[in-house]
Amino acid sequence: MTDLKAIVATFSSEDKQQFTSYLERKNKRNDTKNIQLFKLLSQNELSSKDICQKLYGAYRKDAYHALRKRLYQSLIDFIANSNLEEENSVDMQIIKYILASRTFLFYKKPKIAYQILDKAERLAQEHHLFPILNEIYHTKIQYAYTNPSVDINAVIANFRSNQKQHYLEEELNMVYAKIRQTLSDMTYKGKIVDFKTILHTTLEEHNISINEALSFKSLYQLMTIVSLSAFVTNDYLKIEPFLIETYQKILNHKRKDKQLVHHIKVVYMISNTLFRNKKFHDSLDYLDHMHTLMQQQRKKHYANFKLKYTLLMALNLNYINKQDDAISLLESTKQTKHTDLESLLDIHLALVMFYMQKQDFKSAKTIFSKFYHTDKYYIEKAGKEWIIKKNIAEIILYIELSEFDLAESRLLSFKRSYFNYLRQIDQERAIIFINLVMAYFKNPEQITTQAFKNKVENAFIWVDEKQEDIFVMSFYAWLKSKMESKPLYTTTLGLIKKAQTVN
């Protein structure tokens, strides 16, 4: 059965009002139940069976199925019409020009036809509409014999150039799809792959250079591919200049207002990269810009990005010593009903981290009590990296709460479940960290000794502080706080500050 609730959940408040008005205009009878069904689905409180009962006073399966089918078609028509009105006005205008020019060519008025085609060509070039440009050049070449002033060789050269750009855009689209699929297999299925090699090989196979910039869509896809590479390799420093430089091209792009959803994603991408590079105030500047974009076009995309925006805002606040603000922000958001389950899980895990840094372990445990699903479930919903962070945080929490049986159980379970995986993806540092946690757990008194400090110093292959992953740094801060007998949050901010001042 089609998930109508998932479709309705994408609607903003204004979309819901407009769709209700659309149904009212469309309905020819007063007893039509489509508006009632839409409102019940919007509330997202009743099961399908309960909704049927409420609408008909009995479980009339066939009538309810037919009503859902009609509402589904109305939803599709409404969404398609809205997008045609808002997104493709330029495309439609150019297509009208092409159709008009062909009419004039039919009536043997080539001069007028080519004037219109020239106008269509300029507009299509401005917006990098390669498939439509292909139609324009096809028409110009086909009827060149009717207009002696046309330089057919110049038109053919333009056609060939456009073909190359169109081909490159299509190749990039395929690369983007393959890279996203690879990352999905790694994140949600736990597949072991050499992402860096796959990225390089895939780009090479399709003859794509990272330096090439094309349409708005291509610029967005290039930025996404580069960001995915950084996500896997944890090397956000390397990609930051590329993202910001490429974004300047997007700012000057004619299509940016028509591609608002991609524009928001790009700004989020940059803000997230700056956060990972510990440039929190710069990240907040981009978040402000993201929020402004989210409010455009009658807040059409606001709900879709709200959770991601809120989480990144809270993370930045936490690391600029505004922890109470960060906690307050996420506490006000954590109960939100949203289709973006992954972001909701990230919000809960971030809250756990904030409370643990604040040494409010009781509140952290309360949130953990809500994680009652299996590891397999969470891997499917949020990925393997998320479940590893969750398990490490849980081990530390039980140690802090002196719940030693649970801590030991989680340690052994983690070792059994994830050590082989961590070795396969070259994350030996996580294994070393857990072994040090285990050593502390078995003999807490040793942690402040010079021997233990030397053991920690010699255990890791240390990464440059500027490049070190901020979440890895936060976990290490817990161990360091124990070694130095200092508060965890103070230790964390100290490590961050040191990383920010490294040349």
Short mmCIF file of C-alpha atoms in Angstrom, two decimals:
data_model
loop_
_atom_site.label_atom_id
_atom_site.label_comp_id
_atom_site.label_asym_id
_atom_site.label_seq_id
_atom_site.Cartn_x
_atom_site.Cartn_y
_atom_site.Cartn_z
CA MET A 1 0.00 0.00 0.00
CA THR A 2 1.27 3.50 -0.85
CA ASP A 3 2.55 5.33 2.23
CA LEU A 4 0.34 8.42 2.05
CA LYS A 5 1.53 9.56 5.49
CA ALA A 6 5.10 9.82 4.19
CA ILE A 7 3.91 11.98 1.27
CA VAL A 8 1.79 14.22 3.50
CA ALA A 9 4.70 14.60 5.98
CA THR A 10 6.65 16.49 3.28
CA PHE A 11 3.99 19.24 3.18
CA SER A 12 4.51 22.55 4.97
CA SER A 13 1.55 24.21 6.77
CA GLU A 14 0.98 26.41 3.73
CA ASP A 15 1.13 23.41 1.38
CA LYS A 16 -1.58 21.73 3.48
CA GLN A 17 -3.83 24.80 3.27
CA GLN A 18 -3.32 25.10 -0.47
CA PHE A 19 -3.95 21.39 -1.04
CA THR A 20 -7.15 21.54 1.01
CA SER A 21 -8.33 24.49 -1.14
CA TYR A 22 -7.34 22.50 -4.25
CA LEU A 23 -9.52 19.57 -3.11
CA GLU A 24 -12.43 21.89 -2.28
CA ARG A 25 -12.32 23.32 -5.83
CA LYS A 26 -12.00 19.85 -7.33
CA ASN A 27 -14.79 18.15 -5.35
CA LYS A 28 -18.11 18.05 -7.17
CA ARG A 29 -20.02 16.42 -4.31
CA ASN A 30 -20.39 17.47 -0.70
CA ASP A 31 -20.02 13.97 0.75
CA THR A 32 -16.50 13.38 -0.63
CA LYS A 33 -14.25 12.22 2.21
CA ASN A 34 -10.86 13.09 0.67
CA ILE A 35 -10.38 16.26 2.77
CA GLN A 36 -11.22 14.37 5.96
CA LEU A 37 -8.75 11.65 5.04
CA PHE A 38 -6.03 14.20 4.25
CA LYS A 39 -6.51 15.96 7.61
CA LEU A 40 -6.40 12.67 9.53
CA LEU A 41 -3.22 11.65 7.71
CA SER A 42 -1.70 15.08 8.49
CA GLN A 43 -2.31 14.57 12.22
CA ASN A 44 -0.37 11.26 12.03
CA GLU A 45 -2.02 9.89 15.16
CA LEU A 46 -4.25 7.04 13.94
CA SER A 47 -3.47 3.75 12.22
CA SER A 48 -4.90 3.06 8.76
CA LYS A 49 -7.58 0.80 10.26
CA ASP A 50 -8.60 3.45 12.82
CA ILE A 51 -8.84 6.12 10.11
CA CYS A 52 -11.11 3.84 8.06
CA GLN A 53 -13.31 3.30 11.12
CA LYS A 54 -13.50 7.05 11.78
CA LEU A 55 -14.43 7.87 8.18
CA TYR A 56 -17.05 5.17 7.61
CA GLY A 57 -18.12 4.12 11.13
CA ALA A 58 -17.08 0.59 10.16
CA TYR A 59 -14.15 -1.20 8.54
CA ARG A 60 -15.03 -0.78 4.85
CA LYS A 61 -11.78 -1.91 3.29
CA ASP A 62 -12.70 -1.54 -0.40
CA ALA A 63 -14.22 1.94 -0.04
CA TYR A 64 -11.24 3.10 2.02
CA HIS A 65 -8.76 1.70 -0.51
CA ALA A 66 -10.56 3.49 -3.38
CA LEU A 67 -10.57 6.77 -1.39
CA ARG A 68 -6.82 6.46 -0.69
CA LYS A 69 -6.20 5.81 -4.37
CA ARG A 70 -8.10 8.97 -5.39
CA LEU A 71 -6.30 11.06 -2.74
CA TYR A 72 -2.94 9.72 -3.92
CA GLN A 73 -3.68 10.83 -7.49
CA SER A 74 -4.79 14.27 -6.25
CA LEU A 75 -1.57 14.61 -4.23
CA ILE A 76 0.57 13.72 -7.26
CA ASP A 77 -1.33 16.17 -9.50
CA PHE A 78 -1.04 18.95 -6.90
CA ILE A 79 2.70 18.40 -6.35
CA ALA A 80 3.40 18.20 -10.09
CA ASN A 81 1.40 21.37 -10.85
CA SER A 82 3.06 23.29 -8.00
CA ASN A 83 6.53 22.32 -9.22
CA LEU A 84 5.69 23.25 -12.80
CA GLU A 85 4.60 26.69 -11.63
CA GLU A 86 7.57 27.31 -9.31
CA GLU A 87 10.54 25.40 -10.68
CA ASN A 88 10.33 25.22 -14.45
CA SER A 89 9.10 28.61 -15.59
CA VAL A 90 12.36 29.24 -17.54
CA ASP A 91 12.30 25.77 -19.10
CA MET A 92 8.67 26.22 -20.14
CA GLN A 93 9.36 29.66 -21.60
CA ILE A 94 12.21 28.31 -23.74
CA ILE A 95 10.09 25.38 -24.93
CA LYS A 96 7.38 27.87 -25.94
CA TYR A 97 10.02 29.80 -27.93
CA ILE A 98 11.11 26.60 -29.72
CA LEU A 99 7.51 25.65 -30.58
CA ALA A 100 6.77 29.19 -31.78
CA SER A 101 9.92 29.24 -33.95
CA ARG A 102 8.95 25.94 -35.58
CA THR A 103 5.53 27.39 -36.40
CA PHE A 104 7.19 30.35 -38.16
CA LEU A 105 9.55 27.98 -40.01
CA PHE A 106 6.54 25.99 -41.21
CA TYR A 107 5.04 29.21 -42.59
CA LYS A 108 8.39 30.06 -44.21
CA LYS A 109 9.27 33.00 -41.94
CA PRO A 110 12.88 31.97 -41.09
CA LYS A 111 14.07 35.43 -40.02
CA ILE A 112 11.44 35.66 -37.25
CA ALA A 113 12.00 32.00 -36.31
CA TYR A 114 15.77 32.44 -35.89
CA GLN A 115 15.32 35.63 -33.84
CA ILE A 116 13.16 33.62 -31.44
CA LEU A 117 15.64 30.70 -31.46
CA ASP A 118 18.50 33.11 -30.66
CA LYS A 119 16.55 34.39 -27.66
CA ALA A 120 15.86 30.79 -26.56
CA GLU A 121 19.54 29.89 -26.98
CA ARG A 122 20.75 32.79 -24.80
CA LEU A 123 18.29 31.91 -22.06
CA ALA A 124 19.15 28.19 -22.16
CA GLN A 125 22.89 28.93 -22.05
CA GLU A 126 22.43 31.19 -19.02
CA HIS A 127 20.73 28.36 -17.14
CA HIS A 128 22.94 25.49 -18.45
CA LEU A 129 19.92 23.66 -19.90
CA PHE A 130 21.91 21.31 -22.12
CA PRO A 131 19.08 19.00 -23.29
CA ILE A 132 16.95 22.01 -24.34
CA LEU A 133 19.97 23.62 -26.06
CA ASN A 134 20.31 20.38 -28.01
CA GLU A 135 16.75 20.88 -29.36
CA ILE A 136 17.50 24.52 -30.26
CA TYR A 137 20.68 23.62 -32.20
CA HIS A 138 18.91 20.68 -33.84
CA THR A 139 16.22 23.04 -35.13
CA LYS A 140 18.74 25.69 -36.22
CA ILE A 141 20.79 23.13 -38.17
CA GLN A 142 17.75 21.43 -39.71
CA TYR A 143 16.38 24.68 -41.18
CA ALA A 144 19.67 26.50 -41.84
CA TYR A 145 19.09 26.17 -45.60
CA THR A 146 16.05 28.48 -45.28
CA ASN A 147 18.10 31.35 -43.81
CA PRO A 148 21.20 32.42 -45.80
CA SER A 149 22.48 34.59 -42.91
CA VAL A 150 23.02 31.50 -40.70
CA ASP A 151 26.63 30.32 -40.31
CA ILE A 152 25.91 26.59 -40.23
CA ASN A 153 29.49 25.68 -39.24
CA ALA A 154 29.28 27.97 -36.19
CA VAL A 155 25.94 26.42 -35.21
CA ILE A 156 27.38 22.90 -35.60
CA ALA A 157 30.41 23.91 -33.46
CA ASN A 158 28.05 25.18 -30.75
CA PHE A 159 26.04 21.97 -31.02
CA ARG A 160 29.21 19.84 -30.58
CA SER A 161 30.35 21.92 -27.60
CA ASN A 162 26.93 21.58 -25.96
CA GLN A 163 26.97 17.82 -26.61
CA LYS A 164 30.27 17.54 -24.72
CA GLN A 165 28.93 19.50 -21.76
CA HIS A 166 25.71 17.51 -21.73
CA TYR A 167 27.68 14.25 -21.91
CA LEU A 168 29.94 15.39 -19.06
CA GLU A 169 26.92 16.28 -16.93
CA GLU A 170 25.37 12.86 -17.56
CA GLU A 171 28.65 11.11 -16.73
CA LEU A 172 28.93 13.11 -13.52
CA ASN A 173 25.37 12.10 -12.65
CA MET A 174 26.37 8.43 -13.00
CA VAL A 175 29.51 8.95 -10.89
CA TYR A 176 27.40 10.67 -8.23
CA ALA A 177 24.94 7.76 -8.18
CA LYS A 178 27.71 5.14 -7.90
CA ILE A 179 29.52 7.00 -5.11
CA ARG A 180 26.27 7.49 -3.14
CA GLN A 181 25.52 3.77 -3.53
CA THR A 182 29.00 2.82 -2.32
CA LEU A 183 28.69 5.06 0.73
CA SER A 184 25.24 3.67 1.48
CA ASP A 185 26.62 0.11 1.39
CA MET A 186 29.43 1.13 3.75
CA THR A 187 27.27 3.10 6.18
CA TYR A 188 24.11 1.01 6.43
CA LYS A 189 25.25 -2.48 5.38
CA GLY A 190 28.74 -2.41 6.89
CA LYS A 191 30.45 -3.39 3.61
CA ILE A 192 34.25 -3.13 3.69
CA VAL A 193 35.47 -1.16 0.66
CA ASP A 194 38.39 1.07 -0.20
CA PHE A 195 36.34 4.22 -0.75
CA LYS A 196 39.26 6.42 -1.82
CA THR A 197 40.29 4.00 -4.58
CA ILE A 198 36.69 3.53 -5.71
CA LEU A 199 36.19 7.31 -5.91
CA HIS A 200 39.38 7.78 -7.95
CA THR A 201 38.62 4.82 -10.25
CA THR A 202 35.00 5.86 -10.83
CA LEU A 203 35.98 9.44 -11.72
CA GLU A 204 38.68 8.08 -14.04
CA GLU A 205 36.29 5.61 -15.73
CA HIS A 206 33.93 8.45 -16.58
CA ASN A 207 36.67 10.96 -17.50
CA ILE A 208 35.53 13.44 -14.84
CA SER A 209 37.89 16.05 -13.46
CA ILE A 210 37.06 17.40 -9.99
CA ASN A 211 38.05 20.85 -11.30
CA GLU A 212 35.31 21.03 -13.91
CA ALA A 213 32.23 23.10 -13.07
CA LEU A 214 29.06 22.87 -15.12
CA SER A 215 25.40 23.34 -14.31
CA PHE A 216 24.04 24.07 -10.82
CA LYS A 217 23.21 20.38 -10.50
CA SER A 218 26.76 19.40 -11.49
CA LEU A 219 28.32 21.86 -9.05
CA TYR A 220 26.13 20.45 -6.28
CA GLN A 221 27.03 16.87 -7.23
CA LEU A 222 30.76 17.66 -7.34
CA MET A 223 30.57 19.22 -3.88
CA THR A 224 28.63 16.21 -2.57
CA ILE A 225 31.14 13.73 -3.99
CA VAL A 226 34.03 15.63 -2.42
CA SER A 227 32.17 15.88 0.91
CA LEU A 228 31.44 12.13 0.89
CA SER A 229 35.14 11.48 0.39
CA ALA A 230 35.92 13.65 3.43
CA PHE A 231 33.23 11.88 5.47
CA VAL A 232 34.89 8.52 4.84
CA THR A 233 38.52 9.64 5.21
CA ASN A 234 37.86 12.22 7.99
CA ASP A 235 39.97 14.70 6.04
CA TYR A 236 37.74 17.77 6.05
CA LEU A 237 40.63 20.23 5.97
CA LYS A 238 41.56 19.22 2.44
CA ILE A 239 38.09 19.85 0.99
CA GLU A 240 37.22 23.13 2.71
CA PRO A 241 38.84 25.48 0.12
CA PHE A 242 37.26 23.55 -2.77
CA LEU A 243 33.77 23.74 -1.24
CA ILE A 244 33.94 27.47 -0.53
CA GLU A 245 35.48 28.28 -3.92
CA THR A 246 32.86 26.19 -5.74
CA TYR A 247 30.10 27.82 -3.71
CA GLN A 248 31.13 31.22 -5.07
CA LYS A 249 30.27 29.89 -8.53
CA ILE A 250 26.87 28.78 -7.24
CA LEU A 251 26.21 32.25 -5.82
CA ASN A 252 26.59 33.69 -9.33
CA HIS A 253 24.50 30.95 -10.89
CA LYS A 254 21.31 31.88 -12.69
CA ARG A 255 19.51 28.75 -11.45
CA LYS A 256 20.23 29.09 -7.74
CA ASP A 257 16.76 30.42 -6.89
CA LYS A 258 15.11 27.65 -8.89
CA GLN A 259 17.31 25.01 -7.20
CA LEU A 260 16.68 26.14 -3.62
CA VAL A 261 16.71 22.66 -2.10
CA HIS A 262 20.21 21.99 -3.50
CA HIS A 263 21.34 25.46 -2.44
CA ILE A 264 20.34 24.69 1.17
CA LYS A 265 22.16 21.34 1.02
CA VAL A 266 25.33 23.03 -0.25
CA VAL A 267 25.33 25.65 2.52
CA TYR A 268 24.74 22.91 5.11
CA MET A 269 27.63 20.93 3.60
CA ILE A 270 29.99 23.90 4.02
CA SER A 271 28.77 24.65 7.54
CA ASN A 272 29.28 21.01 8.54
CA THR A 273 32.79 20.98 7.04
CA LEU A 274 33.72 24.15 8.95
CA PHE A 275 32.37 22.59 12.16
CA ARG A 276 34.44 19.43 11.59
CA ASN A 277 37.47 21.69 11.05
CA LYS A 278 36.70 23.35 14.42
CA LYS A 279 35.90 26.73 12.83
CA PHE A 280 32.72 27.11 14.85
CA HIS A 281 31.96 30.80 14.32
CA ASP A 282 32.43 30.45 10.54
CA SER A 283 30.15 27.41 10.65
CA LEU A 284 27.51 29.44 12.52
CA ASP A 285 27.69 32.18 9.84
CA TYR A 286 26.83 29.63 7.16
CA LEU A 287 24.09 28.20 9.37
CA ASP A 288 22.54 31.66 9.58
CA HIS A 289 22.59 31.79 5.79
CA MET A 290 21.09 28.30 5.64
CA HIS A 291 18.26 29.40 7.95
CA THR A 292 17.53 32.39 5.68
CA LEU A 293 17.34 30.07 2.66
CA MET A 294 15.07 27.67 4.58
CA GLN A 295 12.55 30.48 5.00
CA GLN A 296 12.38 31.29 1.28
CA GLN A 297 9.58 30.16 -1.04
CA ARG A 298 7.08 30.26 1.84
CA LYS A 299 9.25 27.95 4.00
CA LYS A 300 8.75 25.18 1.46
CA HIS A 301 11.85 23.26 2.61
CA TYR A 302 11.96 24.42 6.23
CA ALA A 303 10.56 21.26 7.82
CA ASN A 304 12.84 18.97 5.79
CA PHE A 305 16.02 20.67 7.03
CA LYS A 306 14.97 21.74 10.51
CA LEU A 307 16.53 18.80 12.37
CA LYS A 308 19.86 18.93 10.54
CA TYR A 309 20.05 22.69 11.09
CA THR A 310 19.18 22.38 14.80
CA LEU A 311 21.69 19.60 15.45
CA LEU A 312 24.58 21.42 13.77
CA MET A 313 23.66 24.64 15.59
CA ALA A 314 23.73 22.79 18.94
CA LEU A 315 27.06 21.11 18.18
CA ASN A 316 28.65 24.46 17.38
CA LEU A 317 27.22 26.02 20.55
CA ASN A 318 28.53 23.14 22.66
CA TYR A 319 32.10 23.64 21.46
CA ILE A 320 32.10 27.43 21.94
CA ASN A 321 31.37 26.99 25.64
CA LYS A 322 27.60 27.49 25.37
CA GLN A 323 26.69 24.02 26.53
CA ASP A 324 23.46 24.95 28.36
CA ASP A 325 22.16 26.64 25.20
CA ALA A 326 23.08 23.56 23.16
CA ILE A 327 21.28 21.23 25.58
CA SER A 328 18.22 23.47 25.74
CA LEU A 329 18.02 23.58 21.93
CA LEU A 330 18.16 19.80 21.54
CA GLU A 331 15.85 19.11 24.48
CA SER A 332 13.20 21.26 22.78
CA THR A 333 13.63 19.27 19.56
CA LYS A 334 14.17 15.65 20.61
CA GLN A 335 10.44 14.74 20.82
CA THR A 336 9.71 16.10 17.34
CA LYS A 337 7.80 13.75 15.06
CA HIS A 338 9.77 13.65 11.83
CA THR A 339 10.46 11.36 8.89
CA ASP A 340 14.20 12.08 9.23
CA LEU A 341 14.80 9.34 11.82
CA GLU A 342 18.57 9.44 11.28
CA SER A 343 18.77 13.10 12.37
CA LEU A 344 16.52 12.38 15.38
CA LEU A 345 18.89 9.60 16.46
CA ASP A 346 21.86 11.94 15.97
CA ILE A 347 20.12 14.52 18.17
CA HIS A 348 19.60 11.99 20.97
CA LEU A 349 23.20 10.79 20.78
CA ALA A 350 24.50 14.38 20.78
CA LEU A 351 22.44 15.06 23.91
CA VAL A 352 24.01 12.02 25.57
CA MET A 353 27.45 13.43 24.75
CA PHE A 354 26.54 16.91 26.08
CA TYR A 355 25.17 15.52 29.35
CA MET A 356 28.20 13.30 29.83
CA GLN A 357 30.54 16.24 29.22
CA LYS A 358 28.50 18.14 31.80
CA GLN A 359 28.86 15.12 34.12
CA ASP A 360 25.07 14.84 34.36
CA PHE A 361 25.15 11.07 33.95
CA LYS A 362 21.61 10.54 35.20
CA SER A 363 20.16 12.58 32.29
CA ALA A 364 22.44 10.75 29.85
CA LYS A 365 21.18 7.40 31.15
CA THR A 366 17.55 8.54 30.76
CA ILE A 367 18.17 9.15 27.04
CA PHE A 368 19.97 5.82 26.68
CA SER A 369 16.89 4.07 28.10
CA LYS A 370 15.04 5.13 24.92
CA PHE A 371 17.52 3.18 22.73
CA TYR A 372 15.71 -0.13 23.15
CA HIS A 373 16.13 -1.50 19.61
CA THR A 374 18.86 -3.92 18.52
CA ASP A 375 22.20 -2.80 17.03
CA LYS A 376 21.03 -4.22 13.67
CA TYR A 377 18.02 -1.88 13.70
CA TYR A 378 20.16 1.19 14.42
CA ILE A 379 22.74 0.26 11.78
CA GLU A 380 19.94 0.15 9.18
CA LYS A 381 18.53 3.50 10.34
CA ALA A 382 21.66 5.52 11.20
CA GLY A 383 24.70 3.57 10.05
CA LYS A 384 27.58 1.63 11.56
CA GLU A 385 29.56 4.69 12.67
CA TRP A 386 26.55 5.85 14.73
CA ILE A 387 26.18 2.50 16.53
CA ILE A 388 29.92 2.39 17.31
CA LYS A 389 29.77 5.89 18.86
CA LYS A 390 26.65 4.90 20.79
CA ASN A 391 28.27 1.75 22.18
CA ILE A 392 31.48 3.54 23.24
CA ALA A 393 29.45 6.29 24.95
CA GLU A 394 27.38 3.63 26.74
CA ILE A 395 30.50 1.85 28.04
CA ILE A 396 31.88 5.14 29.42
CA LEU A 397 28.50 6.00 30.96
CA TYR A 398 28.27 2.70 32.89
CA ILE A 399 31.82 3.15 34.17
CA GLU A 400 30.93 6.66 35.39
CA LEU A 401 27.79 5.33 37.09
CA SER A 402 29.84 2.54 38.74
CA GLU A 403 27.56 -0.04 37.10
CA PHE A 404 30.54 -2.32 36.59
CA ASP A 405 28.70 -5.51 35.55
CA LEU A 406 26.94 -3.64 32.73
CA ALA A 407 30.18 -1.87 31.74
CA GLU A 408 32.05 -5.20 31.54
CA SER A 409 29.19 -6.81 29.58
CA ARG A 410 29.17 -3.93 27.05
CA LEU A 411 32.97 -3.99 26.74
CA LEU A 412 33.05 -7.70 25.94
CA SER A 413 30.09 -7.40 23.57
CA PHE A 414 31.72 -4.47 21.74
CA LYS A 415 34.98 -6.38 21.41
CA ARG A 416 33.14 -9.42 20.01
CA SER A 417 30.90 -7.45 17.61
CA TYR A 418 33.11 -4.68 16.24
CA PHE A 419 36.86 -5.30 16.67
CA ASN A 420 37.15 -7.28 13.40
CA TYR A 421 35.14 -4.64 11.54
CA LEU A 422 37.30 -1.81 12.96
CA ARG A 423 40.47 -3.64 11.86
CA GLN A 424 39.06 -4.15 8.36
CA ILE A 425 38.39 -0.41 7.97
CA ASP A 426 41.81 0.53 9.44
CA GLN A 427 40.36 2.02 12.63
CA GLU A 428 42.92 0.51 15.00
CA ARG A 429 42.76 3.68 17.10
CA ALA A 430 39.23 2.83 18.22
CA ILE A 431 40.43 -0.63 19.31
CA ILE A 432 43.37 0.91 21.19
CA PHE A 433 41.02 3.37 22.89
CA ILE A 434 38.65 0.59 24.05
CA ASN A 435 41.61 -1.46 25.33
CA LEU A 436 42.79 1.57 27.35
CA VAL A 437 39.24 2.05 28.69
CA MET A 438 39.27 -1.63 29.66
CA ALA A 439 42.64 -1.21 31.41
CA TYR A 440 41.26 1.76 33.36
CA PHE A 441 38.08 -0.15 34.19
CA LYS A 442 40.05 -3.06 35.64
CA ASN A 443 42.47 -0.87 37.60
CA PRO A 444 41.22 2.75 38.03
CA GLU A 445 44.06 3.78 40.35
CA GLN A 446 46.69 3.44 37.62
CA ILE A 447 45.23 6.13 35.37
CA THR A 448 46.94 9.09 37.05
CA THR A 449 50.36 7.37 37.06
CA GLN A 450 53.16 8.36 34.71
CA ALA A 451 53.34 4.74 33.52
CA PHE A 452 49.74 4.89 32.25
CA LYS A 453 50.32 8.30 30.62
CA ASN A 454 53.35 6.85 28.83
CA LYS A 455 51.26 3.87 27.78
CA VAL A 456 48.65 6.20 26.22
CA GLU A 457 51.34 8.33 24.57
CA ASN A 458 52.98 5.31 22.95
CA ALA A 459 49.74 3.51 22.04
CA PHE A 460 48.42 5.89 19.37
CA ILE A 461 49.75 7.05 16.05
CA TRP A 462 48.84 10.67 16.70
CA VAL A 463 47.14 12.73 14.02
CA ASP A 464 47.76 16.45 13.66
CA GLU A 465 45.34 18.20 16.07
CA LYS A 466 43.90 20.38 13.30
CA GLN A 467 43.02 17.31 11.25
CA GLU A 468 41.89 15.14 14.18
CA ASP A 469 38.20 14.26 14.09
CA ILE A 470 36.28 16.34 16.61
CA PHE A 471 34.26 13.35 17.88
CA VAL A 472 37.38 11.17 18.25
CA MET A 473 38.92 14.08 20.19
CA SER A 474 35.85 14.24 22.43
CA PHE A 475 36.14 10.55 23.35
CA TYR A 476 39.87 10.89 24.00
CA ALA A 477 39.10 13.91 26.23
CA TRP A 478 37.32 11.54 28.63
CA LEU A 479 40.50 9.48 29.09
CA LYS A 480 42.62 12.62 29.42
CA SER A 481 40.25 14.10 32.03
CA LYS A 482 40.75 10.94 34.12
CA MET A 483 44.53 11.08 33.74
CA GLU A 484 44.62 14.74 34.81
CA SER A 485 41.75 14.59 37.33
CA LYS A 486 39.99 17.52 35.61
CA PRO A 487 36.33 18.04 34.57
CA LEU A 488 35.51 16.44 31.22
CA TYR A 489 33.99 19.53 29.56
CA THR A 490 36.96 21.72 30.56
CA THR A 491 39.35 19.08 29.19
CA THR A 492 37.37 18.80 25.94
CA LEU A 493 37.36 22.56 25.31
CA GLY A 494 41.07 22.68 26.17
CA LEU A 495 41.88 20.08 23.51
CA ILE A 496 39.74 21.93 20.96
CA LYS A 497 41.38 25.27 21.75
CA LYS A 498 44.83 23.72 21.36
CA ALA A 499 43.84 22.28 17.96
CA GLN A 500 42.55 25.68 16.83
CA THR A 501 45.83 27.44 17.67
CA VAL A 502 48.12 24.92 15.91
CA ASN A 503 49.81 26.49 12.88
#
